[in-house]
């Protein structure tokens, strides 16, 4: 157990002393606490506290998954200003649509390379009906029954409901029957309606996003959840976003993991041209860990913050690195400087050198393989 006097003797920002006390007493943090934590320059105390909570929840374990991302199409009726992946015009040379065979080929490659999960998201295609999306799930499930299919953000589920006339619940039941294993967390962006009006004016608002996740949870489907940060939002918007997620999680308990997604600034229509900084990435991970006391895992998504920051983040509140990914498009269309895929051995090395114990997990953190062998001959 940590000694409050020891932490206070090292802390330099008096503004956060009462928050340190609350964290060590296990008290829930408020909106004001979250904003103060974002504003502090005492980054080491912030990281220390967040790591303390991570280790209380997950010990020294840090998780990764062997997975593959598949994005069946980038043709999309939405016109989100931050998105460099989507193409509104299907005849644009950058637009693409995969056939079922191409999708199956990618799933096959994933399985042959040890994947336990495929993560499928894509555009809201104006000509694809709900059956097309259902078929994507069912053909993968039929051919690879042991592969976990984490597919379709809440934004896609809302679109399926619109094009099929079915309720959210009916859409989710059909997808589950076809083989859907869980929902990914994309599409949350920032919940603030004012920010959404600027960055994603046509996208569903936070009420529908959360309603869809809560409906999935009630049907026994788990999901992850995200926050896109580093564009036009304020610290207050970020904390408000986290609190809305915390409230939903109090109701259902269905979120397995929270993933802060660092904004990538290239090839899009948002006049914000800077990448996030290392300190902002670490603060966002740490504050997420401290605010979201009811979510077990915080992901340092190496694709968007880079491998080096993701590794440091394992000592600032994160306990998960996502995975091998195999083919990343969304962040790389927008200028991400990380690789588009990762080797399992590299993930293990990053985790071990951060002083944590690597654990290969499945999507729902149920099957766990503890990796103990050293990755480098020190
Ligand atoms: O929904 C789009 C975001 C998301 C940009 O659930 C951008 O475990 C940064 O949600 N800069 C897709 N972000 C990725 C995603 C995800 C990734 C890894 C794991 C999980 C999970 C989910 O990426 C989109 C959108 O929110 N995005 N454009 C951009 N320029």
Tab-separated table of C-alpha atoms and ligand atoms in Angstrom:
chain	number	residue	atom	x	y	z
A	1	UNK	CA	0.000	0.000	0.000
A	2	UNK	CA	1.233	3.482	-0.832
A	3	UNK	CA	1.977	5.920	1.924
A	4	UNK	CA	0.188	9.211	1.324
A	5	UNK	CA	2.956	11.175	3.048
A	6	UNK	CA	5.540	9.669	0.725
A	7	UNK	CA	3.554	10.602	-2.385
A	8	UNK	CA	2.873	14.108	-1.041
A	9	UNK	CA	6.546	14.631	-0.232
A	10	UNK	CA	7.422	14.082	-3.909
A	11	UNK	CA	4.456	15.932	-5.432
A	12	UNK	CA	5.051	19.512	-6.535
A	13	UNK	CA	1.580	20.851	-7.412
A	14	UNK	CA	-0.480	21.811	-4.336
A	15	UNK	CA	-3.631	21.936	-6.500
A	16	UNK	CA	-3.624	18.150	-6.785
A	17	UNK	CA	-2.813	17.269	-3.138
A	18	UNK	CA	-6.507	16.652	-2.252
A	19	UNK	CA	-6.864	14.512	-5.389
A	20	UNK	CA	-3.872	12.391	-4.391
A	21	UNK	CA	-5.576	11.829	-1.066
A	22	UNK	CA	-8.825	10.794	-2.780
A	23	UNK	CA	-7.053	8.371	-5.143
A	24	UNK	CA	-5.204	6.709	-2.296
A	25	UNK	CA	-8.447	6.459	-0.281
A	26	UNK	CA	-10.236	4.882	-3.273
A	27	UNK	CA	-12.674	7.800	-3.646
A	28	UNK	CA	-14.290	8.569	-6.991
A	29	UNK	CA	-12.926	11.683	-8.743
A	30	UNK	CA	-15.133	14.583	-9.858
A	31	UNK	CA	-15.246	16.645	-13.047
A	32	UNK	CA	-13.194	19.387	-11.339
A	33	UNK	CA	-10.591	16.835	-10.224
A	34	UNK	CA	-10.218	15.571	-13.786
A	35	UNK	CA	-9.684	19.076	-15.169
A	36	UNK	CA	-7.085	19.841	-12.470
A	37	UNK	CA	-5.234	16.653	-13.328
A	38	UNK	CA	-5.108	17.647	-16.995
A	39	UNK	CA	-3.818	21.113	-16.028
A	40	UNK	CA	-1.075	19.958	-13.692
A	41	UNK	CA	2.571	20.027	-14.737
A	42	UNK	CA	3.386	17.474	-12.047
A	43	UNK	CA	3.412	14.746	-14.662
A	44	UNK	CA	5.425	12.300	-12.567
A	45	UNK	CA	2.956	12.360	-9.669
A	46	UNK	CA	0.104	11.966	-12.151
A	47	UNK	CA	1.808	8.958	-13.737
A	48	UNK	CA	2.691	7.489	-10.351
A	49	UNK	CA	-0.927	7.680	-9.182
A	50	UNK	CA	-2.288	6.239	-12.427
A	51	UNK	CA	0.240	3.404	-12.338
A	52	UNK	CA	-0.719	2.730	-8.718
A	53	UNK	CA	-4.362	2.231	-9.801
A	54	UNK	CA	-3.362	0.134	-12.833
A	55	UNK	CA	-1.278	-2.173	-10.684
A	56	UNK	CA	-4.107	-2.438	-8.132
A	57	UNK	CA	-6.419	-3.587	-10.939
A	58	UNK	CA	-4.048	-5.614	-13.136
A	59	UNK	CA	-0.894	-6.214	-11.159
A	60	UNK	CA	2.225	-5.931	-13.305
A	61	UNK	CA	0.480	-7.499	-16.300
A	62	UNK	CA	0.302	-5.683	-19.636
A	63	UNK	CA	-1.802	-7.199	-22.371
A	64	UNK	CA	-1.634	-7.571	-26.143
A	65	UNK	CA	-3.657	-9.460	-28.736
A	66	UNK	CA	-2.744	-11.110	-32.021
A	67	UNK	CA	-5.275	-9.417	-34.265
A	68	UNK	CA	-5.916	-8.081	-37.729
A	69	UNK	CA	-7.839	-5.015	-38.795
A	70	UNK	CA	-10.032	-5.311	-41.886
A	71	UNK	CA	-11.713	-2.243	-43.396
A	72	UNK	CA	-14.069	-3.619	-46.093
A	73	UNK	CA	-14.719	-0.231	-47.732
A	74	UNK	CA	-13.780	3.400	-47.276
A	75	UNK	CA	-16.797	4.703	-49.179
A	76	UNK	CA	-18.823	6.603	-46.612
A	77	UNK	CA	-21.873	8.864	-46.599
A	78	UNK	CA	-20.582	10.781	-43.584
A	79	UNK	CA	-18.152	13.616	-44.074
A	80	UNK	CA	-16.237	13.784	-40.804
A	81	UNK	CA	-13.710	16.579	-40.970
A	82	UNK	CA	-10.945	14.717	-39.120
A	83	UNK	CA	-11.201	11.568	-41.222
A	84	UNK	CA	-8.712	11.011	-44.049
A	85	UNK	CA	-9.813	7.424	-44.647
A	86	UNK	CA	-13.370	7.912	-45.912
A	87	UNK	CA	-14.264	8.801	-49.493
A	88	UNK	CA	-17.720	10.215	-50.219
A	89	UNK	CA	-17.440	9.567	-53.960
A	90	UNK	CA	-17.218	5.876	-54.788
A	91	UNK	CA	-15.644	6.770	-58.146
A	92	UNK	CA	-12.757	8.626	-56.508
A	93	UNK	CA	-9.460	6.825	-57.323
A	94	UNK	CA	-8.822	6.456	-53.574
A	95	UNK	CA	-12.211	4.787	-52.957
A	96	UNK	CA	-12.292	0.996	-52.617
A	97	UNK	CA	-14.717	-1.853	-51.925
A	98	UNK	CA	-13.520	-5.334	-50.989
A	99	UNK	CA	-15.237	-8.432	-52.300
A	100	UNK	CA	-16.257	-11.230	-49.905
A	101	UNK	CA	-13.324	-13.246	-51.264
A	102	UNK	CA	-10.867	-10.462	-50.515
A	103	UNK	CA	-12.221	-10.138	-46.980
A	104	UNK	CA	-12.003	-13.900	-46.475
A	105	UNK	CA	-8.438	-13.901	-47.795
A	106	UNK	CA	-7.477	-11.326	-45.151
A	107	UNK	CA	-9.184	-13.329	-42.400
A	108	UNK	CA	-7.359	-16.448	-43.616
A	109	UNK	CA	-3.998	-14.644	-43.465
A	110	UNK	CA	-4.876	-13.496	-39.931
A	111	UNK	CA	-5.648	-17.040	-38.751
A	112	UNK	CA	-2.521	-18.427	-40.413
A	113	UNK	CA	-0.518	-15.839	-38.512
A	114	UNK	CA	-1.965	-16.701	-35.128
A	115	UNK	CA	-4.745	-14.111	-34.857
A	116	UNK	CA	-7.533	-14.714	-32.366
A	117	UNK	CA	-9.421	-11.544	-33.387
A	118	UNK	CA	-10.439	-9.624	-36.488
A	119	UNK	CA	-11.387	-5.984	-35.919
A	120	UNK	CA	-13.692	-4.905	-38.743
A	121	UNK	CA	-14.835	-1.315	-39.309
A	122	UNK	CA	-15.378	0.750	-42.413
A	123	UNK	CA	-17.413	3.334	-44.260
A	124	UNK	CA	-21.189	3.666	-44.381
A	125	UNK	CA	-21.484	2.600	-47.998
A	126	UNK	CA	-24.476	4.190	-49.796
A	127	UNK	CA	-25.151	1.056	-51.908
A	128	UNK	CA	-24.527	-1.727	-49.403
A	129	UNK	CA	-27.560	-3.126	-47.608
A	130	UNK	CA	-27.588	-4.591	-44.113
A	131	UNK	CA	-27.407	-8.112	-45.578
A	132	UNK	CA	-24.022	-7.287	-47.124
A	133	UNK	CA	-22.623	-6.375	-43.705
A	134	UNK	CA	-24.277	-9.464	-42.156
A	135	UNK	CA	-22.677	-11.622	-44.856
A	136	UNK	CA	-19.225	-10.248	-44.002
A	137	UNK	CA	-19.661	-11.543	-40.455
A	138	UNK	CA	-21.267	-14.859	-41.381
A	139	UNK	CA	-18.755	-15.877	-44.058
A	140	UNK	CA	-15.847	-15.230	-41.697
A	141	UNK	CA	-17.564	-17.133	-38.879
A	142	UNK	CA	-18.407	-20.041	-41.154
A	143	UNK	CA	-14.834	-20.380	-42.401
A	144	UNK	CA	-13.026	-19.541	-39.150
A	145	UNK	CA	-15.351	-20.454	-36.267
A	146	UNK	CA	-12.716	-19.839	-33.579
A	147	UNK	CA	-11.909	-16.309	-34.699
A	148	UNK	CA	-13.466	-13.571	-32.532
A	149	UNK	CA	-15.208	-11.015	-34.740
A	150	UNK	CA	-15.081	-7.549	-33.184
A	151	UNK	CA	-16.959	-5.527	-35.729
A	152	UNK	CA	-18.893	-2.359	-36.512
A	153	UNK	CA	-18.854	0.800	-34.427
A	154	UNK	CA	-22.024	2.258	-32.934
A	155	UNK	CA	-22.079	4.628	-35.932
A	156	UNK	CA	-22.329	1.638	-38.272
A	157	UNK	CA	-24.985	-0.035	-36.105
A	158	UNK	CA	-27.070	3.157	-36.314
A	159	UNK	CA	-26.634	3.149	-40.119
A	160	UNK	CA	-27.705	-0.520	-40.338
A	161	UNK	CA	-30.791	0.369	-38.334
A	162	UNK	CA	-31.583	3.222	-40.748
A	163	UNK	CA	-31.110	1.174	-43.932
A	164	UNK	CA	-32.923	-1.925	-42.647
A	165	UNK	CA	-35.740	-0.329	-40.660
A	166	UNK	CA	-34.788	-2.562	-37.716
A	167	UNK	CA	-34.270	-1.337	-34.154
A	168	UNK	CA	-30.783	-1.246	-32.625
A	169	UNK	CA	-31.662	-4.341	-30.664
A	170	UNK	CA	-32.843	-6.247	-33.751
A	171	UNK	CA	-29.732	-5.229	-35.717
A	172	UNK	CA	-27.475	-6.417	-32.906
A	173	UNK	CA	-29.365	-9.696	-32.487
A	174	UNK	CA	-29.006	-10.460	-36.223
A	175	UNK	CA	-25.301	-9.645	-36.134
A	176	UNK	CA	-24.838	-11.784	-33.048
A	177	UNK	CA	-26.635	-14.684	-34.741
A	178	UNK	CA	-24.313	-14.229	-37.749
A	179	UNK	CA	-21.262	-14.564	-35.490
A	180	UNK	CA	-20.469	-11.117	-34.094
A	181	UNK	CA	-18.415	-11.432	-30.907
A	182	UNK	CA	-18.213	-7.838	-29.656
A	183	UNK	CA	-18.336	-4.185	-30.710
A	184	UNK	CA	-15.280	-1.959	-31.142
A	185	UNK	CA	-15.247	1.523	-29.621
A	186	UNK	CA	-14.728	3.796	-32.643
A	187	UNK	CA	-17.021	6.658	-33.520
A	188	UNK	CA	-17.185	8.143	-30.025
A	189	UNK	CA	-14.903	11.048	-31.004
A	190	UNK	CA	-15.673	13.727	-28.389
A	191	UNK	CA	-19.173	13.711	-26.953
A	192	UNK	CA	-19.516	17.525	-26.634
A	193	UNK	CA	-22.230	18.537	-29.151
A	194	UNK	CA	-20.386	21.811	-29.885
A	195	UNK	CA	-17.195	19.978	-30.854
A	196	UNK	CA	-19.129	17.323	-32.779
A	197	UNK	CA	-20.800	20.068	-34.838
A	198	UNK	CA	-17.315	21.137	-35.983
A	199	UNK	CA	-15.546	17.809	-36.457
A	200	UNK	CA	-18.331	15.368	-37.339
A	201	UNK	CA	-21.563	17.244	-38.092
A	202	UNK	CA	-23.397	14.285	-39.667
A	203	UNK	CA	-22.392	11.654	-37.126
A	204	UNK	CA	-24.773	10.335	-34.449
A	205	UNK	CA	-24.513	12.141	-31.098
A	206	UNK	CA	-23.293	10.679	-27.841
A	207	UNK	CA	-26.768	9.652	-26.646
A	208	UNK	CA	-27.216	7.241	-29.548
A	209	UNK	CA	-23.582	6.073	-29.297
A	210	UNK	CA	-24.098	5.131	-25.653
A	211	UNK	CA	-27.598	3.738	-26.224
A	212	UNK	CA	-26.191	1.332	-28.835
A	213	UNK	CA	-23.366	0.178	-26.550
A	214	UNK	CA	-25.752	-0.270	-23.611
A	215	UNK	CA	-28.161	-2.231	-25.834
A	216	UNK	CA	-25.284	-4.481	-26.919
A	217	UNK	CA	-24.241	-5.001	-23.297
A	218	UNK	CA	-27.783	-6.014	-22.345
A	219	UNK	CA	-27.673	-8.619	-25.139
A	220	UNK	CA	-24.500	-10.065	-23.641
A	221	UNK	CA	-22.113	-8.435	-26.130
A	222	UNK	CA	-19.121	-6.647	-24.618
A	223	UNK	CA	-17.568	-3.599	-26.226
A	224	UNK	CA	-14.686	-1.180	-26.001
A	225	UNK	CA	-14.964	2.594	-26.049
A	226	UNK	CA	-12.785	5.438	-27.285
A	227	UNK	CA	-12.117	9.189	-27.201
A	228	UNK	CA	-10.534	11.129	-30.057
A	229	UNK	CA	-8.397	13.906	-28.532
A	230	UNK	CA	-5.890	16.526	-29.613
A	231	UNK	CA	-7.963	18.554	-32.109
A	232	UNK	CA	-10.357	21.387	-31.156
A	233	UNK	CA	-11.641	20.029	-27.853
A	234	UNK	CA	-10.822	21.373	-24.360
A	235	UNK	CA	-9.705	19.506	-21.242
A	236	UNK	CA	-13.251	20.073	-19.953
A	237	UNK	CA	-14.659	18.271	-23.031
A	238	UNK	CA	-12.342	15.317	-22.421
A	239	UNK	CA	-13.334	14.957	-18.762
A	240	UNK	CA	-17.028	15.329	-19.598
A	241	UNK	CA	-16.607	12.561	-22.214
A	242	UNK	CA	-14.993	10.257	-19.649
A	243	UNK	CA	-17.716	10.918	-17.080
A	244	UNK	CA	-20.474	10.052	-19.563
A	245	UNK	CA	-18.711	6.759	-20.251
A	246	UNK	CA	-18.276	6.150	-16.509
A	247	UNK	CA	-22.005	6.686	-15.996
A	248	UNK	CA	-22.919	4.233	-18.785
A	249	UNK	CA	-20.490	1.688	-17.362
A	250	UNK	CA	-22.124	2.023	-13.922
A	251	UNK	CA	-25.376	0.931	-15.604
A	252	UNK	CA	-24.174	-2.071	-17.630
A	253	UNK	CA	-20.548	-2.943	-16.850
A	254	UNK	CA	-20.084	-3.985	-20.484
A	255	UNK	CA	-17.045	-1.926	-21.488
A	256	UNK	CA	-13.848	-3.968	-21.323
A	257	UNK	CA	-11.417	-1.202	-22.201
A	258	UNK	CA	-11.061	2.540	-22.843
A	259	UNK	CA	-8.872	3.709	-25.715
A	260	UNK	CA	-7.785	7.332	-26.050
A	261	UNK	CA	-7.177	7.907	-29.790
A	262	UNK	CA	-4.625	10.626	-30.568
A	263	UNK	CA	-5.701	12.833	-33.474
A	264	UNK	CA	-3.635	12.374	-36.664
A	265	UNK	CA	-3.639	15.652	-38.578
A	266	UNK	CA	-2.849	14.974	-42.237
A	267	UNK	CA	-4.988	14.733	-45.413
A	268	UNK	CA	-8.230	15.782	-43.760
A	269	UNK	CA	-10.469	18.866	-43.658
A	270	UNK	CA	-9.856	19.967	-40.089
A	271	UNK	CA	-7.577	23.016	-39.853
A	272	UNK	CA	-5.560	21.466	-37.008
A	273	UNK	CA	-2.146	20.526	-38.315
A	274	UNK	CA	-0.197	19.365	-35.260
A	275	UNK	CA	0.260	15.876	-33.890
A	276	UNK	CA	-0.387	15.461	-30.160
A	277	UNK	CA	2.662	15.760	-27.878
A	278	UNK	CA	4.131	13.047	-25.680
A	279	UNK	CA	3.095	14.828	-22.485
A	280	UNK	CA	-0.485	15.234	-23.700
A	281	UNK	CA	-0.648	11.551	-24.664
A	282	UNK	CA	0.658	10.467	-21.259
A	283	UNK	CA	-1.630	12.869	-19.374
A	284	UNK	CA	-4.654	11.612	-21.311
A	285	UNK	CA	-3.830	7.981	-20.534
A	286	UNK	CA	-3.213	8.792	-16.848
A	287	UNK	CA	-6.335	10.913	-16.373
A	288	UNK	CA	-8.430	8.225	-18.118
A	289	UNK	CA	-7.090	5.622	-15.700
A	290	UNK	CA	-7.905	7.801	-12.703
A	291	UNK	CA	-11.380	8.940	-13.834
A	292	UNK	CA	-12.636	5.601	-15.205
A	293	UNK	CA	-12.545	3.660	-11.969
A	294	UNK	CA	-15.116	1.158	-13.283
A	295	UNK	CA	-13.295	0.125	-16.482
A	296	UNK	CA	-10.647	-2.570	-16.060
A	297	UNK	CA	-8.303	-1.750	-18.929
A	298	UNK	CA	-6.803	1.356	-20.549
A	299	UNK	CA	-5.214	0.884	-23.955
A	300	UNK	CA	-2.060	2.628	-25.160
A	301	UNK	CA	-2.774	2.316	-28.893
A	302	UNK	CA	0.729	2.259	-30.356
A	303	UNK	CA	-0.596	2.995	-33.853
A	304	UNK	CA	-1.655	6.515	-32.905
A	305	UNK	CA	0.813	7.507	-30.153
A	306	UNK	CA	3.810	5.581	-31.504
A	307	UNK	CA	5.561	2.608	-29.988
A	308	UNK	CA	7.842	4.639	-27.711
A	309	UNK	CA	5.119	6.713	-26.062
A	310	UNK	CA	2.885	3.643	-25.811
A	311	UNK	CA	5.680	1.871	-23.971
A	312	UNK	CA	6.095	4.735	-21.475
A	313	UNK	CA	2.291	4.858	-21.113
A	314	UNK	CA	2.480	1.389	-19.541
A	315	UNK	CA	3.876	3.216	-16.498
A	316	UNK	CA	1.282	6.026	-16.731
A	317	UNK	CA	-1.930	4.052	-16.323
A	318	UNK	CA	-2.168	1.873	-19.444
A	319	UNK	CA	-2.126	-1.917	-19.204
A	320	UNK	CA	-2.857	-2.871	-22.824
A	321	UNK	CA	-1.156	-2.245	-26.182
A	322	UNK	CA	-3.854	-3.549	-28.565
A	323	UNK	CA	-2.101	-5.831	-30.995
A	324	UNK	CA	-0.332	-6.856	-34.139
A	325	UNK	CA	-3.048	-5.121	-36.258
A	326	UNK	CA	-1.463	-6.502	-39.479
A	327	UNK	CA	-2.878	-3.774	-41.750
A	328	UNK	CA	-3.764	-0.324	-40.384
A	329	UNK	CA	-5.377	2.206	-42.698
A	330	UNK	CA	-7.425	4.794	-40.750
A	331	UNK	CA	-4.569	6.436	-38.832
A	332	UNK	CA	-2.071	6.030	-41.676
A	333	UNK	CA	-4.282	7.769	-44.238
A	334	UNK	CA	-4.160	10.663	-41.730
A	335	UNK	CA	-0.369	10.670	-41.440
A	336	UNK	CA	0.421	8.276	-38.570
A	337	UNK	CA	4.188	7.782	-38.309
A	338	UNK	CA	4.028	4.347	-36.670
A	339	UNK	CA	4.343	1.076	-38.618
A	340	UNK	CA	1.145	-0.327	-40.130
A	341	UNK	CA	1.623	-3.640	-38.334
A	342	UNK	CA	3.543	-5.014	-35.386
A	343	UNK	CA	5.363	-8.231	-34.623
A	344	UNK	CA	4.318	-10.130	-31.496
A	345	UNK	CA	7.990	-10.267	-30.428
A	346	UNK	CA	8.255	-6.468	-30.591
A	347	UNK	CA	5.163	-6.027	-28.418
A	348	UNK	CA	6.635	-8.446	-25.889
A	349	UNK	CA	9.913	-6.554	-25.856
A	350	UNK	CA	8.205	-3.159	-25.451
A	351	UNK	CA	6.186	-4.499	-22.508
A	352	UNK	CA	9.088	-6.234	-20.802
A	353	UNK	CA	11.381	-3.252	-21.085
A	354	UNK	CA	8.628	-1.133	-19.505
A	355	UNK	CA	8.990	-3.399	-16.462
A	356	UNK	CA	5.680	-5.216	-17.000
A	357	UNK	CA	4.786	-8.847	-17.604
A	358	UNK	CA	3.488	-9.446	-21.151
A	359	UNK	CA	0.241	-11.401	-21.428
A	360	UNK	CA	-1.219	-12.460	-24.748
A	361	UNK	CA	-4.971	-12.113	-24.349
A	362	UNK	CA	-8.051	-12.848	-26.402
A	363	UNK	CA	-10.542	-10.062	-27.126
A	364	UNK	CA	-12.449	-10.425	-23.849
A	365	UNK	CA	-9.408	-10.992	-21.584
A	366	UNK	CA	-10.639	-14.531	-20.870
A	367	UNK	CA	-7.885	-16.652	-22.362
A	368	UNK	CA	-4.530	-15.399	-21.121
A	369	UNK	CA	-1.072	-16.646	-22.049
A	370	UNK	CA	1.644	-15.352	-19.740
A	371	UNK	CA	4.879	-14.809	-21.606
A	372	UNK	CA	7.906	-15.380	-19.468
A	373	UNK	CA	10.870	-15.973	-21.726
A	374	UNK	CA	13.242	-13.022	-22.212
A	375	UNK	CA	13.122	-11.333	-25.605
A	376	UNK	CA	16.715	-10.094	-25.592
A	377	UNK	CA	19.835	-11.883	-24.401
A	378	UNK	CA	20.773	-9.435	-21.618
B	1	LIG	O1	-13.718	5.624	-35.290
B	1	LIG	C1	-10.523	8.592	-37.573
B	1	LIG	C2	-10.691	7.469	-35.307
B	1	LIG	C3	-11.350	5.324	-35.102
B	1	LIG	C4	-8.774	9.794	-37.252
B	1	LIG	O2	-12.097	-0.719	-30.092
B	1	LIG	C5	-9.000	9.004	-36.138
B	1	LIG	O3	-10.295	-1.712	-29.395
B	1	LIG	C6	-7.139	9.864	-35.122
B	1	LIG	O4	-11.755	3.083	-33.098
B	1	LIG	N1	-6.899	10.690	-36.158
B	1	LIG	C7	-11.042	3.926	-35.567
B	1	LIG	N2	-8.194	9.043	-35.070
B	1	LIG	C8	-10.021	3.263	-34.674
B	1	LIG	C9	-10.662	2.727	-33.444
B	1	LIG	C10	-9.957	1.706	-32.641
B	1	LIG	C11	-8.603	1.476	-32.811
B	1	LIG	C12	-7.994	0.503	-32.041
B	1	LIG	C13	-8.709	-0.273	-31.162
B	1	LIG	C14	-10.065	-0.026	-31.027
B	1	LIG	C15	-10.879	-0.869	-30.112
B	1	LIG	C16	-10.699	0.968	-31.747
B	1	LIG	O5	-10.263	6.132	-35.427
B	1	LIG	C17	-12.490	6.046	-35.734
B	1	LIG	C18	-12.211	7.460	-35.328
B	1	LIG	O6	-12.653	7.673	-34.024
B	1	LIG	N3	-10.092	8.309	-36.348
B	1	LIG	N4	-9.715	9.520	-38.155
B	1	LIG	C19	-7.661	10.683	-37.240
B	1	LIG	N5	-7.418	11.520	-38.261
